[in-house]
Short mmCIF file of C-alpha atoms and ligand atoms in Angstrom, two decimals:
data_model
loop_
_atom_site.label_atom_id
_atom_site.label_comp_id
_atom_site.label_asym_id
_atom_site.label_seq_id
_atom_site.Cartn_x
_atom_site.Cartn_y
_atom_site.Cartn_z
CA UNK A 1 -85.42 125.36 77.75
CA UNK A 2 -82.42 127.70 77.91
CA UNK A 3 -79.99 125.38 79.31
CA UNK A 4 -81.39 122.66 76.55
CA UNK A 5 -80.33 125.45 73.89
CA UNK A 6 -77.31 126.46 75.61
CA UNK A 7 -76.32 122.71 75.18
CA UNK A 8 -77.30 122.02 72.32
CA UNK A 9 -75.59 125.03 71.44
CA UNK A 10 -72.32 123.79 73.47
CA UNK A 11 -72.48 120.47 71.88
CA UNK A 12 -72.38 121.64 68.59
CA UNK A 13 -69.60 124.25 69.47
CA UNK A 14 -68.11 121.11 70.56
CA UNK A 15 -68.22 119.26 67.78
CA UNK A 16 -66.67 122.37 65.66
CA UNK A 17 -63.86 122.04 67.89
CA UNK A 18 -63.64 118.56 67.57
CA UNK A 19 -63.96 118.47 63.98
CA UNK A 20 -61.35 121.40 63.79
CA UNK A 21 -58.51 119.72 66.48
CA UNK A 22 -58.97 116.40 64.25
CA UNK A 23 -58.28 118.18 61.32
CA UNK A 24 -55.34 120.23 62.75
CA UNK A 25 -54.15 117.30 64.17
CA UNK A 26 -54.28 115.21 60.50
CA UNK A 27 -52.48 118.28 59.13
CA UNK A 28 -50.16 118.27 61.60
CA UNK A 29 -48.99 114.68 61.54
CA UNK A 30 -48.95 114.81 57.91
CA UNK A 31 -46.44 117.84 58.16
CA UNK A 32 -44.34 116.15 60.79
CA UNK A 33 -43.62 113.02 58.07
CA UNK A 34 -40.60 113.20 57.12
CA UNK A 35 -39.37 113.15 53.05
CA UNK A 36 -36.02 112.72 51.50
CA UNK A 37 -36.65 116.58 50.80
CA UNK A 38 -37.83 117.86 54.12
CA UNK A 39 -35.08 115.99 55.25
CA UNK A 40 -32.45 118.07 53.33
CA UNK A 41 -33.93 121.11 54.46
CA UNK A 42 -33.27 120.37 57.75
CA UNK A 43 -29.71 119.28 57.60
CA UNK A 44 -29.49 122.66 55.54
CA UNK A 45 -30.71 124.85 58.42
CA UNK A 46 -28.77 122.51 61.24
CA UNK A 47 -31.92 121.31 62.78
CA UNK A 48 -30.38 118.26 62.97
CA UNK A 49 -26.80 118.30 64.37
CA UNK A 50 -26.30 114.49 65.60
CA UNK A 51 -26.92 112.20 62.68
CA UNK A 52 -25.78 108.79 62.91
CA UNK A 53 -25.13 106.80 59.68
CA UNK A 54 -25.77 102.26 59.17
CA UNK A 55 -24.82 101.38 56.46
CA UNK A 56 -23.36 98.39 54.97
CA UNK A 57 -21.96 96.62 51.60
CA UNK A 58 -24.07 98.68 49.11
CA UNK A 59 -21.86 101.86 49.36
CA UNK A 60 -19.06 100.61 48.27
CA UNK A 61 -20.27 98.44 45.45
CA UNK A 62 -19.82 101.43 43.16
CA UNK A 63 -16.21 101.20 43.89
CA UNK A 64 -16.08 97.58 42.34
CA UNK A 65 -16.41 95.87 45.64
CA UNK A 66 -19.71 93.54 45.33
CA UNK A 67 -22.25 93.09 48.43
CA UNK A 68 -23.42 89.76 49.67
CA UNK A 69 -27.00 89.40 48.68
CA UNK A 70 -27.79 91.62 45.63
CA UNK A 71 -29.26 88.74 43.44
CA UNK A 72 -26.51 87.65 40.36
CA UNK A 73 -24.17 90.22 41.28
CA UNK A 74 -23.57 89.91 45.06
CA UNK A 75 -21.35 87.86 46.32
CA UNK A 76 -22.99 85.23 47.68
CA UNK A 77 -24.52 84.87 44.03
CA UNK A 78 -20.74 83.98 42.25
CA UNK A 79 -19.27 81.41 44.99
CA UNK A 80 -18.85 78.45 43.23
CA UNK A 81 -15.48 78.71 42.32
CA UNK A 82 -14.85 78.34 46.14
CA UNK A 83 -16.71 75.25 46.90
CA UNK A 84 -18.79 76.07 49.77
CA UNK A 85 -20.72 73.72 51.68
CA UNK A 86 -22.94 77.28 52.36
CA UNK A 87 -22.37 80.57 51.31
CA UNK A 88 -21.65 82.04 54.83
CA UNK A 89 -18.92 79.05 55.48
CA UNK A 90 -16.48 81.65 53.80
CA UNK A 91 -16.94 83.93 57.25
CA UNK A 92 -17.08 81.18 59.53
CA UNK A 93 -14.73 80.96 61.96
CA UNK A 94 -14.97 77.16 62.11
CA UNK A 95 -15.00 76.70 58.95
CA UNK A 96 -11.79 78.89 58.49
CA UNK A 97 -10.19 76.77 61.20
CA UNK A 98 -10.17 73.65 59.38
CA UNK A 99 -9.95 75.43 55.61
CA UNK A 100 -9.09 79.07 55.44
CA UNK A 101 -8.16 78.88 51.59
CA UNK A 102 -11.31 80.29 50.37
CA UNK A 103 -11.09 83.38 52.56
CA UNK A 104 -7.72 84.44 51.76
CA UNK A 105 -8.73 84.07 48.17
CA UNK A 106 -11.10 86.25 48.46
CA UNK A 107 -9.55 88.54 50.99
CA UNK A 108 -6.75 88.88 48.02
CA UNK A 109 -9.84 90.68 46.12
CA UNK A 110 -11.43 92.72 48.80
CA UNK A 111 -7.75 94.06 50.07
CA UNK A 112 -7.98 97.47 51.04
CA UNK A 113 -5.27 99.85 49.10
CA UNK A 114 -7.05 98.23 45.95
CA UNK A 115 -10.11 100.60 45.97
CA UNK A 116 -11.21 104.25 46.42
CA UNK A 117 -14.11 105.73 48.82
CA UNK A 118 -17.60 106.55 47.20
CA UNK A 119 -19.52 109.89 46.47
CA UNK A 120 -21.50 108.26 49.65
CA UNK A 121 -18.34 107.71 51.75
CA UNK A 122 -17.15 111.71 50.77
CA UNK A 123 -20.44 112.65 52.02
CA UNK A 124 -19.82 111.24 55.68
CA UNK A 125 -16.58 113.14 55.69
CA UNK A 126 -18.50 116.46 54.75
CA UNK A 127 -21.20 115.63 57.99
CA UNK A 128 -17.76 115.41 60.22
CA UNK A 129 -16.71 119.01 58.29
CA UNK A 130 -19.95 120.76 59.14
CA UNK A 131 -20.04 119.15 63.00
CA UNK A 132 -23.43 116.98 62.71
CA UNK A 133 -22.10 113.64 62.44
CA UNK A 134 -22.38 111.56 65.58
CA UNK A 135 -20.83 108.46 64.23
CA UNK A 136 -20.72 105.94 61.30
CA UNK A 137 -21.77 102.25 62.29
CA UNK A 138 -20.86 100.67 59.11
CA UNK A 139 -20.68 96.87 58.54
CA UNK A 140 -18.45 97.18 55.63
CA UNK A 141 -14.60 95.67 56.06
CA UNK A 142 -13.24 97.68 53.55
CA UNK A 143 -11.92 100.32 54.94
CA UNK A 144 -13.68 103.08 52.51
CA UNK A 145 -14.72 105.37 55.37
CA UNK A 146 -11.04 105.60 56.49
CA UNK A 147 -9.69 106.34 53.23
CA UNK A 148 -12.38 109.65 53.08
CA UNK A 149 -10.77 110.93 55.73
CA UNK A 150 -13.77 110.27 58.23
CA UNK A 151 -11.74 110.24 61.54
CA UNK A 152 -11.21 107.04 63.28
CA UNK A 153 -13.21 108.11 65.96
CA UNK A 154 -16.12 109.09 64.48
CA UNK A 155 -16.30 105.33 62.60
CA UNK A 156 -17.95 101.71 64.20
CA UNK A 157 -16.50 99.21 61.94
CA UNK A 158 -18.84 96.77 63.60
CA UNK A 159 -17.84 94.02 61.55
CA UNK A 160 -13.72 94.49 62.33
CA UNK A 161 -12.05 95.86 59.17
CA UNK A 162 -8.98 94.74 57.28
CA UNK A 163 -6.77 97.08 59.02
CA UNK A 164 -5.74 95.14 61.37
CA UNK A 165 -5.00 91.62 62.07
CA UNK A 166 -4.05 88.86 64.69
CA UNK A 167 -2.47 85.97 65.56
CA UNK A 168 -5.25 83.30 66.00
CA UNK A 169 -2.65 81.18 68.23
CA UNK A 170 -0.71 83.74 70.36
CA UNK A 171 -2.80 86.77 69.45
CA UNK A 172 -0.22 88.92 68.22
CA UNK A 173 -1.14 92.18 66.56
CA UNK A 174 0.04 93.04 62.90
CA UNK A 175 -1.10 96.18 60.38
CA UNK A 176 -2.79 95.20 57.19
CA UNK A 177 0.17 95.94 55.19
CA UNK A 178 2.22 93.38 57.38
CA UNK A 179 0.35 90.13 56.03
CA UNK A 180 -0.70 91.94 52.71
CA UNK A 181 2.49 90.47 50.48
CA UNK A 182 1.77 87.38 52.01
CA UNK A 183 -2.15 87.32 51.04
CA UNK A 184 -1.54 88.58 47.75
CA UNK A 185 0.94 86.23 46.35
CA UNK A 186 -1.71 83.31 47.44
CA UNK A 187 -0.36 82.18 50.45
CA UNK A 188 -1.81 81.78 53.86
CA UNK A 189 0.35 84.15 56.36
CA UNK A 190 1.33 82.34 59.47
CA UNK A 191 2.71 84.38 62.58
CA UNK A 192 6.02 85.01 62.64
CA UNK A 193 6.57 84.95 66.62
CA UNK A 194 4.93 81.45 67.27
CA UNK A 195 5.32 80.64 63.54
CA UNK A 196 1.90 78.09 64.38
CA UNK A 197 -0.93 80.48 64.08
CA UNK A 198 -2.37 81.79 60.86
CA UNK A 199 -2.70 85.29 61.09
CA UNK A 200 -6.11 86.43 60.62
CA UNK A 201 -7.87 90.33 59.57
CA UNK A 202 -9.47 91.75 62.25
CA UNK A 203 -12.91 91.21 60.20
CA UNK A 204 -15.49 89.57 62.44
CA UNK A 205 -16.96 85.86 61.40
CA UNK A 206 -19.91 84.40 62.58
CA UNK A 207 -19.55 82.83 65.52
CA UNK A 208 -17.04 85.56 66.52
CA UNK A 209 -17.59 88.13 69.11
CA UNK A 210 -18.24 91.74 67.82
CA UNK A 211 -15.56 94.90 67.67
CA UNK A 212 -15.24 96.03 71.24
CA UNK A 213 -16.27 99.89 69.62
CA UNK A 214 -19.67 98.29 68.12
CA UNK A 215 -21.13 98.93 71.69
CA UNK A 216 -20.85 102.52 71.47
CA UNK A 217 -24.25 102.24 70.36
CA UNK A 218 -25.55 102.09 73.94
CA UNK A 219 -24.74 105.64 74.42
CA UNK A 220 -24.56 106.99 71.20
CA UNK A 221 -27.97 105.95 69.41
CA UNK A 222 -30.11 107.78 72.06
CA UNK A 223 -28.74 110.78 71.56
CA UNK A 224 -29.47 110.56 67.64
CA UNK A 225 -31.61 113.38 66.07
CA UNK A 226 -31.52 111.55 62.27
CA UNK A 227 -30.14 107.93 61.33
CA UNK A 228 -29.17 107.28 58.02
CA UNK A 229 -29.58 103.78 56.80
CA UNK A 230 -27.54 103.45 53.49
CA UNK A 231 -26.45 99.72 51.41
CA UNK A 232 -27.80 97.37 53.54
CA UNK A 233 -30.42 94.99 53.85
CA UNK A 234 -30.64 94.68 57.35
CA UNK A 235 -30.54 91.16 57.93
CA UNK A 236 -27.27 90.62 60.19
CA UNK A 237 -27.69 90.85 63.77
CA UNK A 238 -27.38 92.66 66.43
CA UNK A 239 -26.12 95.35 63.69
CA UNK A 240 -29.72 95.46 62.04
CA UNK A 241 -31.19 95.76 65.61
CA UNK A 242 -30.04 99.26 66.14
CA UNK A 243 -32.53 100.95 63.68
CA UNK A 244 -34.68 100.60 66.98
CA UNK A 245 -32.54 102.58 69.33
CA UNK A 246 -32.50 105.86 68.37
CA UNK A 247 -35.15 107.85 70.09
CA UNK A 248 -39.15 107.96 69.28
CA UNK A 249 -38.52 111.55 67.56
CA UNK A 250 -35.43 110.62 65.71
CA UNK A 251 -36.15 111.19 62.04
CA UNK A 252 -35.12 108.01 60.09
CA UNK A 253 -34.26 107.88 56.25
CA UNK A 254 -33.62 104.72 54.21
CA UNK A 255 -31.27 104.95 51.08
CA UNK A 256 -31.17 101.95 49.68
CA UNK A 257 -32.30 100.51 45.98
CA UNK A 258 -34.88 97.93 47.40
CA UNK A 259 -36.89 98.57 50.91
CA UNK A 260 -35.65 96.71 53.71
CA UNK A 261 -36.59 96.15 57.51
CA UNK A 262 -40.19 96.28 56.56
CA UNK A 263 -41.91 93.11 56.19
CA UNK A 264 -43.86 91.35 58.91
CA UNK A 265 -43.61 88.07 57.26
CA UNK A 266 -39.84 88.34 57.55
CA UNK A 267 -39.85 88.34 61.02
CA UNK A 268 -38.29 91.72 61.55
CA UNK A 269 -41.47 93.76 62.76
CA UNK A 270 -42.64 90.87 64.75
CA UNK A 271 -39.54 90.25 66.46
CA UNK A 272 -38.83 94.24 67.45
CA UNK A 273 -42.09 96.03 65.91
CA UNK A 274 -39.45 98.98 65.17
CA UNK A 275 -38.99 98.15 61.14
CA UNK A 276 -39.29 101.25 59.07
CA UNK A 277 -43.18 102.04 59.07
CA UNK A 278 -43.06 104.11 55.25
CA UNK A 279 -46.13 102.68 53.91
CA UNK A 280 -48.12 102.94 57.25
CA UNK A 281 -51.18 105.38 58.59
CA UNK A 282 -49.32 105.12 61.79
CA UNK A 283 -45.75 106.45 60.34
CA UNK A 284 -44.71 110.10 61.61
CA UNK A 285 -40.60 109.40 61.03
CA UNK A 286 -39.71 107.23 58.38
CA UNK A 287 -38.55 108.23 54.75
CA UNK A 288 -37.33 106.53 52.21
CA UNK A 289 -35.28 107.10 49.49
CA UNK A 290 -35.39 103.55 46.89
CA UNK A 291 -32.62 104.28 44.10
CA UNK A 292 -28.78 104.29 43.64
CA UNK A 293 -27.16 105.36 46.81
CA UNK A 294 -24.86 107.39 44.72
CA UNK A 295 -27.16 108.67 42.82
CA UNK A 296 -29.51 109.67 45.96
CA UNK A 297 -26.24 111.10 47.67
CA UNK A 298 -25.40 113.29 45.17
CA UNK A 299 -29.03 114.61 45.05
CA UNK A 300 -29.31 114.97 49.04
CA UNK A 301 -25.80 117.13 48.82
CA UNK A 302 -27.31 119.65 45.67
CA UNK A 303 -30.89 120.26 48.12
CA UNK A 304 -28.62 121.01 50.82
CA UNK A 305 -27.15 123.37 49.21
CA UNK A 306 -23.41 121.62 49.74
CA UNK A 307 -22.81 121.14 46.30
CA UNK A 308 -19.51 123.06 45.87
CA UNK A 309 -18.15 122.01 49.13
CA UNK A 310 -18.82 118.70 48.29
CA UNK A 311 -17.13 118.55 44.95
CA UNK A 312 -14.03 120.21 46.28
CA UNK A 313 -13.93 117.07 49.04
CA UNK A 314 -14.23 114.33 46.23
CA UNK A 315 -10.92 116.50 44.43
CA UNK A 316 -8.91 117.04 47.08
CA UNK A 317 -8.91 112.92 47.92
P1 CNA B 1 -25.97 92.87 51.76
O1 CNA B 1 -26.76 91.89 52.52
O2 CNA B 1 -25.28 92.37 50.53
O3 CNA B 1 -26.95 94.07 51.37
C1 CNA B 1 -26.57 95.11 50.52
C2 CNA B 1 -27.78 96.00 50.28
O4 CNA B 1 -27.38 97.11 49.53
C3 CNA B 1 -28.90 95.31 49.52
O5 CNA B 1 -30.16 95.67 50.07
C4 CNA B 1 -28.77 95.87 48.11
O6 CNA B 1 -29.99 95.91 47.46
C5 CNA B 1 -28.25 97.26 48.42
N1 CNA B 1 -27.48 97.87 47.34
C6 CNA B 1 -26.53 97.30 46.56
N2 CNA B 1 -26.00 98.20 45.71
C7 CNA B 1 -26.65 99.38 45.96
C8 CNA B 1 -26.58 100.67 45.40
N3 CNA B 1 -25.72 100.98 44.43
N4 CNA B 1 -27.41 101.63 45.88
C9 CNA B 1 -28.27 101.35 46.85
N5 CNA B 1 -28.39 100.15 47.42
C10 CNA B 1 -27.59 99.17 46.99
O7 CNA B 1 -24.86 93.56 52.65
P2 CNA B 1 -24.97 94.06 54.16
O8 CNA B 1 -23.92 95.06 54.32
O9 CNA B 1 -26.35 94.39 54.53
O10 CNA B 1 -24.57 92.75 54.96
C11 CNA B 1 -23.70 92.78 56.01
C12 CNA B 1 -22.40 92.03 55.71
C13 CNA B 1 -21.88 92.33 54.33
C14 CNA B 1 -21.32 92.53 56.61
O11 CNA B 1 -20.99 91.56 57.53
C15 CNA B 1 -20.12 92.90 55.72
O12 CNA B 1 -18.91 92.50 56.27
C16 CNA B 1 -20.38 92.21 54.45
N6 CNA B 1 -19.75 92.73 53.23
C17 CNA B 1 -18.97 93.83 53.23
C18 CNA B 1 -18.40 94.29 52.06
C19 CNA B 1 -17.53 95.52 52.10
O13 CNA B 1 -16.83 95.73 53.07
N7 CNA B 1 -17.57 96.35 51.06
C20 CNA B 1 -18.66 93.63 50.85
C21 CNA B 1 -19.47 92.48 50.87
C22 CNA B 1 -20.01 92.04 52.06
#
């Protein structure tokens, strides 16, 4: 009779417990989700100290550059004018063998010395001030993180950039500002060693093999405590792929102005499973920030508490 009380007095103890750990637990979890504001708080007290930043053509549209695939204003949207059998044939690398016309056209618009870094790209140079950045892995050929100031060291221009260029013949090397004349008058630059090859930016086509630096990710992305995703819609591989390395605990925050990386029926999260998980019971490290990069930049800097700092960066460029 005693032990029958004793249990049922155990099993009820139990089920306090029980109730109580499940309810911890939900509390718990629920605290662990990260927010765009939580987020701030923690780069303001340096809990995290090796953020990584992807991002891609959306940070520098406010700088006049368009992206690809923003609908009417990207550039895959306003192509006509170059005759395209398919949007992408402008960075194809067969393509540009038998017609590079259309690229140097447009390379004539995107040439870097023509446009000035972001409130976004200022705010990568302030994570290299204040020791937490880890690296920027940025898709964009523009050069924008550069002209902040970020050091070259501390950038992946996964995509090549227009700083450089080369010979596709003989492979000599030449500085943008070698071929820029050249480009900008409307003429295709040819080398001047072999005088046969065109010369070509270092920006990678498809079909082309990746920047030798974009495989920095092996070491660096494990060692992430917070990945940035900023201006990109995720849809070029092996770039968009990376969102999956960092580790299980790494915090990760989208800032983009539509959500990206999430839909099953895109073939993303069955491919990898590792899209962003923001509208799921089972999410404990995704946030999400939907809005103007700028915008959201500017906001993330005044929670931190970087404000003045910040300001005094975007003067002194
Ligand atoms: P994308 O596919 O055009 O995606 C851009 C993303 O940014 C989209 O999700 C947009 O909704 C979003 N976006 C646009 N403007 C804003 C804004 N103001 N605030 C927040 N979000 C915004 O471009 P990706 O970079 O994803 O594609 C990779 C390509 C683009 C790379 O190979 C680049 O070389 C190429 N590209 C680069 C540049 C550049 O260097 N500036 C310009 C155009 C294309």
């Amino acid at each position: 009779m005693s032990s029958k009380i004793q249990k049922n007095y155990r099993t009820k103890e139990e089920d306090e417990i029980q109730q109580l750990t499940k309810q911890i637990s939900k509390i718990s979890i629920k605290a662990q989700v990260p927010t765009f504001e939580s987020i701030a708080r923690g780069i303001s007290k340096g809990e995290y100290k090796k953020i990584i930043i992807m991002c891609g053509a959306g940070i520098s549209v406010a700088s006049g550059i368009p992206d690809f695939r923003s609908p009417k204003t990207g550039l895959y949207a306003n192509l006509e004018k170059y005759n395209l059998p398919y949007p992408e044939a402008i960075f194809d690398i067969s393509y540009f063998a038998e017609k590079p016309e259309p690229f140097f056209t447009l390379a004539r618009e995107l040439y870097p010395g023509n446009f000035e870094p972001t409130p976004v790209h200022h705010f990568f140079k302030l994570l290299e001030k204040k020791n937490v950045l880890k690296r920027v892995y940025t898709q964009n050929i523009d050069t924008l993180e550069r002209c902040a100031g970020v050091s070259e060291n501390k950038i992946v221009e996964a995509h090549g950039s227009f700083a450089t260029a080369s010979c596709q013949n003989c492979g000599e090397e030449y500085k943008a500002i070698d071929i820029k004349s050249t480009i900008m008058s409307g003429k295709i630059p040819y080398c001047k060693y072999c005088e046969k090859g065109i010369v070509k930016p270092d920006i990678t086509f498809f079909g082309e093999q990746l920047a030798q630096k974009f495989w920095w990710h092996e070491s660096d992305f494990p060692k992430a405590d917070l990945l940035i995703v900023m201006g990109t819609s995720l849809q070029v591989e092996p770039f968009c792929d990376l969102i999956k390395n960092v580790p299980q605990n790494c915090h990760r925050l989208l800032i983009n102005n539509v959500e990206v990386a999430v839909n099953r029926s895109s073939g993303y999260r069955k491919k990898t499973d590792m899209g962003f998980k923001f509208n799921e019971k089972s999410n404990y490290r995704d946030a999400k920030k939907i809005g103007d990069c700028q915008k959201s930049i500017k906001e993330l800097v005044e929670l931190i508490g970087w404000n003045k700092e910040f300001k005094k960066l975007m003067k002194k460029k």
